[in-house]
Short mmCIF file of C-alpha atoms in Angstrom, two decimals:
data_model
loop_
_atom_site.label_atom_id
_atom_site.label_comp_id
_atom_site.label_asym_id
_atom_site.label_seq_id
_atom_site.Cartn_x
_atom_site.Cartn_y
_atom_site.Cartn_z
CA MET A 1 21.27 -17.59 0.87
CA LYS A 2 20.28 -17.13 4.14
CA ALA A 3 17.75 -19.65 6.04
CA HIS A 4 16.12 -17.17 8.52
CA ASP A 5 14.53 -19.52 11.42
CA GLY A 6 12.09 -18.15 13.86
CA MET A 7 8.93 -16.31 14.53
CA TYR A 8 8.98 -12.34 16.29
CA ILE A 9 6.89 -13.92 19.54
CA GLY A 10 6.34 -12.66 23.32
CA GLY A 11 9.49 -10.54 22.44
CA ALA A 12 11.59 -13.49 21.40
CA TRP A 13 12.39 -15.21 17.97
CA ARG A 14 11.09 -18.89 18.71
CA PRO A 15 11.16 -22.39 16.65
CA ALA A 16 8.69 -22.60 13.94
CA ALA A 17 6.03 -24.76 14.88
CA GLY A 18 6.30 -26.26 11.92
CA LYS A 19 9.36 -27.49 8.90
CA ASP A 20 8.87 -25.77 5.49
CA VAL A 21 9.67 -22.93 4.98
CA ILE A 22 9.69 -19.92 2.06
CA GLU A 23 11.83 -20.01 -0.53
CA VAL A 24 13.20 -15.43 -0.62
CA VAL A 25 13.77 -15.01 -4.61
CA ASN A 26 16.01 -11.69 -5.91
CA PRO A 27 13.00 -10.78 -8.96
CA VAL A 28 16.28 -9.73 -10.85
CA ASP A 29 18.10 -12.46 -11.43
CA GLU A 30 15.58 -15.44 -10.24
CA GLN A 31 18.26 -16.71 -7.71
CA VAL A 32 16.83 -17.63 -3.89
CA ILE A 33 18.34 -15.45 -1.19
CA GLY A 34 16.70 -16.60 1.99
CA THR A 35 14.24 -18.43 2.99
CA VAL A 36 11.63 -18.15 6.34
CA PRO A 37 9.61 -20.43 8.44
CA ALA A 38 5.95 -21.61 6.61
CA GLY A 39 4.20 -20.16 9.42
CA THR A 40 0.87 -22.63 11.12
CA ALA A 41 -2.05 -21.89 12.32
CA GLU A 42 -0.04 -22.97 15.84
CA ASP A 43 2.26 -20.31 14.99
CA VAL A 44 -0.58 -17.70 14.81
CA ASP A 45 -2.13 -18.91 17.75
CA ALA A 46 0.91 -18.36 20.01
CA ALA A 47 1.66 -14.34 18.53
CA VAL A 48 -2.01 -14.07 19.28
CA ARG A 49 -1.91 -15.21 22.79
CA ALA A 50 1.49 -13.08 23.41
CA ALA A 51 -0.33 -9.73 21.94
CA ARG A 52 -2.83 -10.61 24.57
CA ALA A 53 -1.26 -10.97 27.45
CA ALA A 54 0.62 -8.05 26.43
CA LEU A 55 -2.68 -6.07 26.03
CA PRO A 56 -3.70 -4.21 29.44
CA GLY A 57 0.04 -3.65 30.48
CA TRP A 58 0.27 -1.46 26.96
CA ALA A 59 -2.39 -0.44 26.60
CA ALA A 60 -2.24 1.47 30.48
CA THR A 61 1.10 2.35 29.35
CA PRO A 62 0.52 6.77 29.40
CA PRO A 63 0.45 8.52 25.14
CA ALA A 64 3.78 9.78 26.24
CA GLU A 65 5.76 6.44 26.95
CA ARG A 66 4.14 5.44 23.94
CA ALA A 67 5.37 8.10 22.10
CA ALA A 68 8.31 7.93 23.14
CA ARG A 69 9.42 3.68 21.94
CA LEU A 70 7.85 5.31 18.80
CA ALA A 71 10.36 8.16 18.78
CA ALA A 72 12.77 5.31 19.67
CA LEU A 73 11.26 3.34 17.06
CA ARG A 74 11.69 5.37 14.18
CA ASP A 75 15.65 6.68 15.80
CA VAL A 76 16.31 2.69 15.04
CA LEU A 77 15.07 3.01 11.09
CA VAL A 78 17.02 5.70 10.61
CA ALA A 79 19.86 4.19 11.56
CA ARG A 80 19.33 0.92 9.76
CA ALA A 81 18.25 3.03 6.95
CA ASP A 82 20.72 1.41 4.52
CA GLU A 83 20.14 -2.06 5.15
CA ILE A 84 16.39 -1.44 4.63
CA ALA A 85 16.99 0.39 1.45
CA GLU A 86 19.82 -3.55 0.43
CA THR A 87 17.13 -5.56 1.83
CA VAL A 88 14.01 -4.67 0.07
CA THR A 89 16.01 -4.17 -3.69
CA ALA A 90 17.39 -7.53 -2.88
CA GLU A 91 13.49 -9.02 -2.41
CA LEU A 92 11.63 -6.91 -4.82
CA GLY A 93 13.82 -5.82 -7.56
CA SER A 94 13.33 -1.97 -6.65
CA PRO A 95 16.03 0.12 -7.50
CA LEU A 96 18.59 0.75 -4.64
CA LYS A 97 17.76 4.46 -5.50
CA PHE A 98 14.28 3.89 -5.18
CA SER A 99 13.81 2.21 -2.08
CA GLN A 100 16.29 4.96 -0.52
CA ALA A 101 14.13 7.19 -1.01
CA VAL A 102 10.90 5.34 -0.77
CA HIS A 103 10.91 2.24 0.91
CA ALA A 104 13.45 2.90 3.59
CA ALA A 105 12.60 7.25 4.09
CA VAL A 106 8.87 6.89 4.12
CA PRO A 107 8.06 4.21 7.00
CA ILE A 108 10.54 6.45 8.87
CA ALA A 109 8.33 9.67 8.87
CA VAL A 110 5.12 7.81 8.95
CA ALA A 111 6.35 6.70 12.26
CA GLY A 112 7.84 10.08 13.04
CA SER A 113 4.71 11.36 12.49
CA TYR A 114 2.76 8.82 14.74
CA ALA A 115 5.93 9.55 17.83
CA GLU A 116 4.23 13.53 17.84
CA LEU A 117 1.39 12.27 17.35
CA ALA A 118 0.68 9.63 20.40
CA ALA A 119 1.88 12.40 22.73
CA THR A 120 -0.73 15.22 21.71
CA TYR A 121 -3.66 13.32 20.82
CA SER A 122 -6.25 13.89 23.09
CA PHE A 123 -7.39 10.17 23.98
CA GLU A 124 -10.61 11.93 26.34
CA GLU A 125 -13.15 14.95 25.61
CA LYS A 126 -16.03 16.41 27.06
CA THR A 127 -19.35 16.33 25.83
CA GLY A 128 -22.63 17.89 27.12
CA ASN A 129 -22.66 16.17 30.76
CA SER A 130 -20.46 13.40 28.99
CA VAL A 131 -16.66 12.65 29.11
CA VAL A 132 -16.05 10.17 25.55
CA HIS A 133 -13.00 8.49 26.00
CA HIS A 134 -10.94 6.51 23.31
CA GLU A 135 -9.80 3.67 23.79
CA PRO A 136 -7.47 1.16 22.02
CA ILE A 137 -9.38 -2.03 19.81
CA GLY A 138 -7.52 -4.13 20.85
CA VAL A 139 -5.16 -6.96 19.14
CA VAL A 140 -5.07 -6.30 15.25
CA ALA A 141 -4.00 -8.19 12.58
CA ALA A 142 -1.85 -6.66 10.16
CA ILE A 143 -1.64 -8.22 7.03
CA THR A 144 0.54 -6.61 4.41
CA PRO A 145 1.31 -6.45 0.76
CA TRP A 146 4.61 -7.27 -0.87
CA ASN A 147 4.61 -3.47 -3.39
CA TYR A 148 6.16 -1.42 -0.04
CA PRO A 149 6.58 -3.89 2.23
CA LEU A 150 8.15 -1.72 4.79
CA HIS A 151 6.03 1.62 4.58
CA GLN A 152 2.75 -0.67 5.13
CA ILE A 153 3.83 -2.81 8.54
CA VAL A 154 4.09 0.54 9.45
CA ALA A 155 1.53 2.80 8.21
CA LYS A 156 -0.61 0.25 10.20
CA ALA A 157 1.59 -1.13 13.59
CA ALA A 158 2.67 2.99 13.97
CA PRO A 159 -1.28 4.44 14.98
CA ALA A 160 -2.04 0.94 16.71
CA LEU A 161 1.15 1.04 18.74
CA ALA A 162 -0.01 4.89 18.99
CA ALA A 163 -3.35 3.69 20.52
CA GLY A 164 -2.15 1.07 22.72
CA CYS A 165 -3.11 -1.51 21.07
CA THR A 166 -0.84 -4.94 20.72
CA ILE A 167 -0.32 -6.20 16.86
CA VAL A 168 0.13 -9.35 14.66
CA VAL A 169 1.90 -8.61 11.48
CA LYS A 170 1.52 -11.15 8.70
CA PRO A 171 4.02 -10.05 5.81
CA ALA A 172 3.61 -10.97 2.16
CA GLU A 173 5.63 -14.41 1.40
CA ASP A 174 7.45 -12.94 -1.22
CA THR A 175 9.24 -9.92 1.01
CA PRO A 176 9.45 -11.09 4.31
CA LEU A 177 13.04 -9.97 4.95
CA VAL A 178 12.16 -6.44 5.93
CA ALA A 179 9.29 -7.50 8.15
CA ARG A 180 12.30 -9.81 9.90
CA LEU A 181 13.78 -5.83 10.11
CA PHE A 182 11.37 -4.33 11.59
CA ALA A 183 11.00 -6.86 14.19
CA GLU A 184 14.91 -6.75 15.12
CA ALA A 185 14.23 -2.57 15.20
CA VAL A 186 10.98 -3.20 17.35
CA HIS A 187 13.24 -5.10 19.58
CA GLU A 188 16.23 -2.76 20.36
CA ALA A 189 13.78 0.36 20.26
CA GLY A 190 12.60 -1.12 23.66
CA VAL A 191 9.64 -2.57 22.92
CA PRO A 192 7.50 -4.52 25.50
CA ALA A 193 7.45 -8.24 24.63
CA GLY A 194 4.56 -9.41 23.07
CA VAL A 195 3.54 -5.41 21.74
CA VAL A 196 4.46 -6.44 18.51
CA ASN A 197 4.79 -9.82 16.89
CA LEU A 198 5.95 -11.11 13.63
CA VAL A 199 4.27 -15.19 11.95
CA THR A 200 5.94 -15.50 8.04
CA GLY A 201 3.71 -17.69 6.39
CA LEU A 202 1.58 -17.81 3.40
CA GLY A 203 -1.80 -15.61 2.81
CA PRO A 204 -4.31 -19.10 3.00
CA VAL A 205 -2.31 -20.56 5.60
CA ALA A 206 -0.69 -18.18 8.27
CA GLY A 207 -3.04 -15.00 7.32
CA GLN A 208 -6.60 -16.81 6.93
CA ALA A 209 -5.25 -18.28 10.48
CA LEU A 210 -5.16 -14.62 11.64
CA ALA A 211 -7.60 -13.40 9.90
CA GLU A 212 -10.16 -16.13 11.51
CA HIS A 213 -8.44 -16.43 15.28
CA PRO A 214 -11.17 -15.69 18.04
CA GLY A 215 -8.64 -13.44 19.85
CA VAL A 216 -7.70 -10.87 17.52
CA ASP A 217 -10.08 -7.53 16.95
CA LEU A 218 -9.21 -5.58 14.25
CA VAL A 219 -7.84 -7.07 10.99
CA SER A 220 -5.95 -4.56 9.04
CA PHE A 221 -5.32 -4.77 5.32
CA THR A 222 -3.98 -4.28 3.02
CA GLY A 223 -3.78 -5.74 -1.39
CA SER A 224 -6.14 -7.36 -3.86
CA THR A 225 -9.73 -6.84 -3.61
CA ALA A 226 -10.70 -10.10 -3.98
CA VAL A 227 -8.83 -10.78 -0.52
CA GLY A 228 -10.09 -8.07 1.30
CA ARG A 229 -13.65 -9.56 0.64
CA ARG A 230 -12.65 -12.96 1.89
CA ILE A 231 -11.03 -11.00 4.80
CA ALA A 232 -14.29 -9.13 5.22
CA ALA A 233 -16.56 -12.78 4.88
CA ILE A 234 -14.62 -14.03 7.80
CA ALA A 235 -14.68 -11.01 9.72
CA ALA A 236 -18.30 -10.32 9.79
CA GLY A 237 -18.41 -13.70 11.21
CA GLN A 238 -17.24 -12.64 14.52
CA ILE A 239 -18.49 -8.69 14.02
CA LYS A 240 -15.42 -8.19 13.65
CA LYS A 241 -13.72 -4.44 12.55
CA VAL A 242 -11.78 -4.34 9.17
CA ALA A 243 -9.61 -1.71 7.56
CA LEU A 244 -9.24 -2.80 4.45
CA GLU A 245 -6.93 -1.17 1.69
CA LEU A 246 -7.32 -2.58 -2.06
CA GLY A 247 -7.56 -1.89 -5.52
CA GLY A 248 -7.62 0.98 -7.55
CA LYS A 249 -7.67 2.26 -11.56
CA SER A 250 -6.97 5.83 -10.18
CA ALA A 251 -7.78 9.00 -13.42
CA ASN A 252 -5.37 11.29 -13.89
CA VAL A 253 -7.72 13.69 -15.38
CA ILE A 254 -5.71 16.60 -17.88
CA LEU A 255 -7.97 19.64 -18.65
CA PRO A 256 -7.27 21.27 -21.53
CA SER A 257 -5.91 24.84 -19.46
CA ALA A 258 -3.17 22.49 -18.30
CA ASP A 259 0.08 22.88 -18.71
CA LEU A 260 0.08 18.84 -21.11
CA ALA A 261 3.68 18.25 -20.87
CA LYS A 262 4.41 18.62 -16.78
CA ALA A 263 0.63 16.68 -16.72
CA VAL A 264 1.90 13.88 -18.98
CA ASN A 265 5.79 13.44 -18.02
CA VAL A 266 4.91 13.55 -13.98
CA GLY A 267 1.32 11.04 -14.68
CA VAL A 268 3.76 7.87 -16.76
CA ALA A 269 6.83 8.70 -13.85
CA ASN A 270 3.70 7.89 -11.46
CA VAL A 271 2.91 4.89 -13.44
CA MET A 272 6.33 3.44 -13.99
CA SER A 273 6.88 3.87 -10.32
CA ASN A 274 8.42 0.86 -8.34
CA SER A 275 7.49 -0.48 -11.64
CA GLY A 276 4.02 0.29 -11.75
CA GLN A 277 3.07 -1.47 -8.67
CA THR A 278 1.39 0.63 -6.51
CA CYS A 279 -2.78 0.71 -5.67
CA SER A 280 -2.91 4.60 -6.27
CA ALA A 281 -0.87 4.85 -9.26
CA TRP A 282 -2.51 7.21 -12.04
CA THR A 283 -3.18 3.87 -14.88
CA ARG A 284 -5.93 5.99 -16.80
CA MET A 285 -4.74 9.15 -18.44
CA LEU A 286 -7.84 11.15 -19.51
CA VAL A 287 -7.43 14.07 -22.03
CA HIS A 288 -9.14 16.51 -23.95
CA ARG A 289 -9.96 15.43 -27.71
CA ASP A 290 -8.06 18.05 -29.21
CA GLN A 291 -4.65 17.55 -27.23
CA TYR A 292 -4.86 13.61 -27.23
CA GLU A 293 -2.50 12.72 -29.94
CA GLU A 294 -0.11 15.37 -29.04
CA ALA A 295 -0.02 13.63 -25.22
CA VAL A 296 0.00 10.85 -26.90
CA GLY A 297 3.03 11.28 -28.77
CA LEU A 298 4.27 13.41 -25.33
CA ALA A 299 4.10 9.71 -23.65
CA ALA A 300 5.47 7.36 -25.72
CA THR A 301 8.53 9.19 -25.63
CA ALA A 302 8.49 9.40 -21.82
CA ALA A 303 7.94 5.91 -21.17
CA ALA A 304 11.01 5.11 -23.48
CA LYS A 305 12.84 6.46 -20.68
CA TYR A 306 11.97 3.99 -18.22
CA GLY A 307 13.46 0.94 -20.12
CA GLU A 308 16.79 0.66 -18.15
CA ARG A 309 15.28 2.64 -15.26
CA ILE A 310 12.36 1.02 -13.70
CA GLY A 311 12.77 -2.68 -11.72
CA PRO A 312 11.13 -6.21 -12.42
CA VAL A 313 7.52 -7.16 -10.81
CA VAL A 314 7.81 -8.82 -7.51
CA ASN A 315 7.78 -12.83 -9.08
CA ALA A 316 7.25 -14.55 -12.31
CA LYS A 317 3.00 -14.69 -11.78
CA GLN A 318 2.69 -11.23 -11.52
CA GLN A 319 5.01 -10.97 -14.87
CA ALA A 320 2.72 -13.69 -16.52
CA ARG A 321 0.02 -11.63 -15.26
CA VAL A 322 0.77 -8.10 -16.92
CA ARG A 323 1.87 -9.75 -19.79
CA GLY A 324 -1.28 -10.72 -20.80
CA TYR A 325 -2.89 -7.79 -19.59
CA ILE A 326 -1.09 -5.94 -22.23
CA GLU A 327 -1.75 -9.19 -24.94
CA LYS A 328 -5.24 -8.45 -23.88
CA GLY A 329 -5.70 -5.35 -25.12
CA VAL A 330 -4.07 -5.46 -28.01
CA ALA A 331 -6.45 -7.79 -28.51
CA GLU A 332 -9.41 -5.29 -28.12
CA GLY A 333 -7.83 -2.95 -30.09
CA ALA A 334 -6.25 -0.25 -28.07
CA ARG A 335 -2.90 1.04 -30.04
CA LEU A 336 0.44 0.49 -28.39
CA VAL A 337 2.42 3.45 -28.64
CA ALA A 338 4.92 1.96 -26.57
CA GLY A 339 5.96 -1.33 -25.17
CA GLY A 340 4.18 -4.35 -25.78
CA PRO A 341 3.85 -7.79 -23.81
CA GLU A 342 7.65 -9.29 -24.76
CA ALA A 343 9.85 -9.45 -22.09
CA PRO A 344 12.86 -7.30 -22.53
CA ARG A 345 15.44 -9.55 -21.05
CA GLU A 346 16.06 -12.79 -20.93
CA LYS A 347 16.77 -12.94 -17.20
CA GLY A 348 14.30 -11.40 -14.27
CA TYR A 349 10.85 -10.76 -14.29
CA PHE A 350 10.95 -7.01 -15.67
CA VAL A 351 8.06 -6.22 -18.12
CA SER A 352 8.82 -3.44 -20.88
CA PRO A 353 6.96 0.05 -20.35
CA THR A 354 3.45 0.21 -21.90
CA VAL A 355 1.38 3.03 -23.05
CA PHE A 356 -1.87 2.23 -24.69
CA ALA A 357 -3.53 4.68 -26.91
CA ASP A 358 -7.14 4.52 -28.47
CA VAL A 359 -8.61 2.84 -25.09
CA THR A 360 -12.65 3.34 -24.38
CA PRO A 361 -14.04 2.96 -20.87
CA ASP A 362 -15.34 -0.36 -21.09
CA MET A 363 -12.17 -2.60 -22.64
CA THR A 364 -10.38 -4.67 -19.57
CA ILE A 365 -6.84 -2.20 -18.68
CA ALA A 366 -9.34 0.49 -18.15
CA GLN A 367 -11.79 -1.57 -16.03
CA GLU A 368 -9.25 -3.91 -13.93
CA GLU A 369 -5.88 -3.05 -12.22
CA ILE A 370 -3.06 -4.49 -14.03
CA PHE A 371 -0.27 -4.21 -11.51
CA GLY A 372 2.25 -3.60 -13.60
CA PRO A 373 4.31 -0.43 -16.09
CA VAL A 374 1.20 0.20 -18.63
CA LEU A 375 -0.61 2.91 -18.88
CA SER A 376 -4.05 3.70 -20.66
CA ILE A 377 -4.33 6.65 -22.37
CA LEU A 378 -8.49 7.82 -23.01
CA LYS A 379 -9.97 10.41 -25.18
CA TYR A 380 -12.39 12.55 -23.39
CA GLU A 381 -14.98 14.93 -25.45
CA ASP A 382 -15.92 17.77 -22.42
CA GLU A 383 -15.22 17.90 -18.50
CA GLU A 384 -18.91 15.74 -17.87
CA ASP A 385 -17.44 13.61 -20.15
CA ALA A 386 -13.83 13.25 -18.15
CA LEU A 387 -16.25 12.73 -15.14
CA ARG A 388 -17.81 10.58 -16.20
CA ILE A 389 -14.78 8.46 -17.51
CA ALA A 390 -12.96 8.90 -14.35
CA ASN A 391 -15.94 7.52 -11.65
CA GLY A 392 -16.68 4.56 -14.12
CA THR A 393 -15.04 1.98 -12.59
CA VAL A 394 -15.26 0.00 -9.39
CA TYR A 395 -12.73 1.71 -7.33
CA GLY A 396 -12.07 4.74 -6.56
CA LEU A 397 -8.61 5.22 -4.52
CA ALA A 398 -6.87 7.96 -5.96
CA GLY A 399 -6.24 10.48 -9.20
CA ALA A 400 -5.12 13.62 -10.32
CA VAL A 401 -6.45 16.66 -11.60
CA TRP A 402 -4.51 19.38 -13.94
CA ALA A 403 -5.54 22.83 -14.76
CA GLY A 404 -4.45 25.59 -15.11
CA ASP A 405 -6.69 27.42 -12.56
CA GLU A 406 -5.39 26.12 -9.28
CA ALA A 407 -9.48 26.17 -8.34
CA GLU A 408 -10.78 24.52 -12.11
CA ALA A 409 -8.57 20.97 -10.85
CA VAL A 410 -10.04 21.97 -7.23
CA ALA A 411 -13.63 22.14 -8.33
CA PHE A 412 -12.58 18.72 -10.05
CA ALA A 413 -11.78 17.09 -7.89
CA ARG A 414 -14.12 17.16 -5.49
CA ARG A 415 -16.47 15.17 -7.71
CA MET A 416 -14.39 12.47 -8.65
CA GLU A 417 -15.81 9.61 -6.13
CA THR A 418 -12.04 8.55 -5.13
CA GLY A 419 -10.01 8.92 -1.58
CA GLN A 420 -7.28 11.76 -2.67
CA VAL A 421 -6.65 13.66 -5.46
CA ASP A 422 -3.79 14.98 -6.44
CA ILE A 423 -3.72 19.20 -7.42
CA ASN A 424 -1.48 19.44 -10.61
CA GLY A 425 1.32 16.67 -8.89
CA GLY A 426 0.87 17.85 -5.44
CA ARG A 427 3.36 16.04 -3.12
CA PHE A 428 2.76 12.76 -0.87
CA ASN A 429 1.38 14.01 2.27
CA PRO A 430 2.31 11.05 5.37
CA LEU A 431 -0.13 13.04 8.01
CA ALA A 432 -3.14 13.16 5.13
CA PRO A 433 -5.82 10.24 5.21
CA PHE A 434 -4.86 7.42 2.68
CA GLY A 435 -8.22 5.48 1.83
CA GLY A 436 -10.38 4.22 -1.15
CA TYR A 437 -14.36 4.76 -1.60
CA LYS A 438 -16.30 2.08 -3.43
CA GLN A 439 -14.23 -1.60 -4.05
CA SER A 440 -10.99 0.13 -3.70
CA GLY A 441 -11.79 -0.08 0.67
CA VAL A 442 -13.36 0.25 4.08
CA GLY A 443 -11.16 3.17 6.31
CA ARG A 444 -8.37 5.37 5.68
CA GLU A 445 -4.55 4.38 6.95
CA LEU A 446 -2.34 7.71 7.76
CA GLY A 447 -2.32 10.82 10.52
CA VAL A 448 -5.78 11.30 12.56
CA HIS A 449 -7.24 9.67 10.74
CA GLY A 450 -4.89 6.22 10.61
CA LEU A 451 -4.84 6.34 14.32
CA ALA A 452 -8.56 6.38 14.64
CA GLU A 453 -9.29 3.38 12.96
CA TYR A 454 -7.49 1.50 16.17
CA LEU A 455 -9.83 3.31 18.61
CA GLN A 456 -12.63 2.42 20.75
CA THR A 457 -15.07 4.52 21.47
CA LYS A 458 -16.74 4.93 24.65
CA SER A 459 -18.57 7.71 26.84
CA LEU A 460 -19.57 8.08 30.52
CA GLN A 461 -22.68 9.93 31.08
CA PHE A 462 -22.70 11.99 34.60
#
C-alpha cells in the first residue's frame, strides 16, 4: 500500500489542510492499495485561488502555445500509457486489455483532438458591423466520476485548456490514483503553474465546496442525476454556468430488417463493457415481437460468455445496488434468462452478467439506471410502439438503431429523444458532441461543441 500525500496546487504538491485520508480499494480482491488526502474546503479555496491567479496569463497565451502544451500533454500520456492502464486496473478492477484499449487510449485521443482544435479554432469572427470574440469563461470546477476516471478528466480539462480557462479537478474518491498521474503529466508537459490544480476528497465535502466557491465560473460535472440536480441548485444561487453529463437508460432498437444476430451480440457486448458501468450503455434492447424469442436466446448465449471476461463493479455499495435491481426485476415479473443476483465469486465486487426477458416499459429495471452488467429486453409491436418505448424514460443520453437499410435506421434515429445514436454499430468518434436530452444533462462534451462550453461570447460593434 502506498500513501500519497498532498494536493497539486499552483504547480506543486502541497500538504493537505487536514489529516484525514481516503483508502483506495482494489475491487477484485478488496485490498487497500493506497491512500490519498481527504480534501477540505481550505484545500479547495487554495486551489481556486491558484487557478484565479493563473487565469489572466493563460487566457492571454496565444492559442498556438496552448495547443503546444496540449500536444505535449498528449505525448506524456502516450509515454505513460502502460502505467495509466495498470493504475486504472488496480483501482477500478477493469481487465488490463480494456484499460489499455479504452481507459488509456481514449483520453490520449481526446487530448490530441483538442491540441489540433486549439490551433485551428477561430476565436474571433465578423458578423455585419460587429466583431465577436470567444473568450475563456474563467475558472472551471471539474468534478469527475469513477467509471472512466482519466477520460472524464481529460474530456473536461483539455477543452478548458484549449479555451484559455484554468481548472480545479476533484476526481471521484474511488479512483483518485490515475488523477494524480494526470497531474504529474500536466506538470511534465510544462503547463504553467496554477492552470491545472487537483484536490482529492469526498463529494459532500470537497465537491460541494468547489461547486459553491464564488471564484468558480463554470462547474462541469459527470455523475448521477441526483447529484447533478444538487450542483445545478448550488450554481443557480450564483447564476453560475453548469455543464452536466448525467444518467442514461439508452435504447438499442433492432428493426425487423436488421441482421438480428449481429445487433444482439454487439448490443450485449455494449452493456457488458466496463462491467456495465457506462452511462451511455444500451441497457434496453427493443425487439419486434416476431423475432423476440430468437433475440432472447441469442442474448442469453452471448451474456454467458462474459462471466469470466468482465471485471467487478467499483465497490461493495455498487455491487449491492446492482444486485438489488436484479432482485427487483425478478420480483416485478421479468424473466431471468442469464445471470442473477447471486455473487459469482466469494471475493471481489463481482456481479453476474445478467439478461432479463419479458420486461415491460413500466418496470423499474426498464426505467432506472442500474449501472451494472444488466440488460433488459423489451418487445414492441410496430415502429411507432418501438419509438414510444425508446423515448419513454426521463433520460435521453444515447442509443442505437439497427436496420437492413441505413436510411431506415437514420429515419428512426432522427425521432429518438437522445443526444447520440449509433447506426448499425457506428464507431465512437472523439470529435462528435456527447451529451443528453431531458434528465441526462445540460451541455455537450468533445469536439468543437465541447470547446464551446468553456467559452464566453463578447461582441464589439463598429
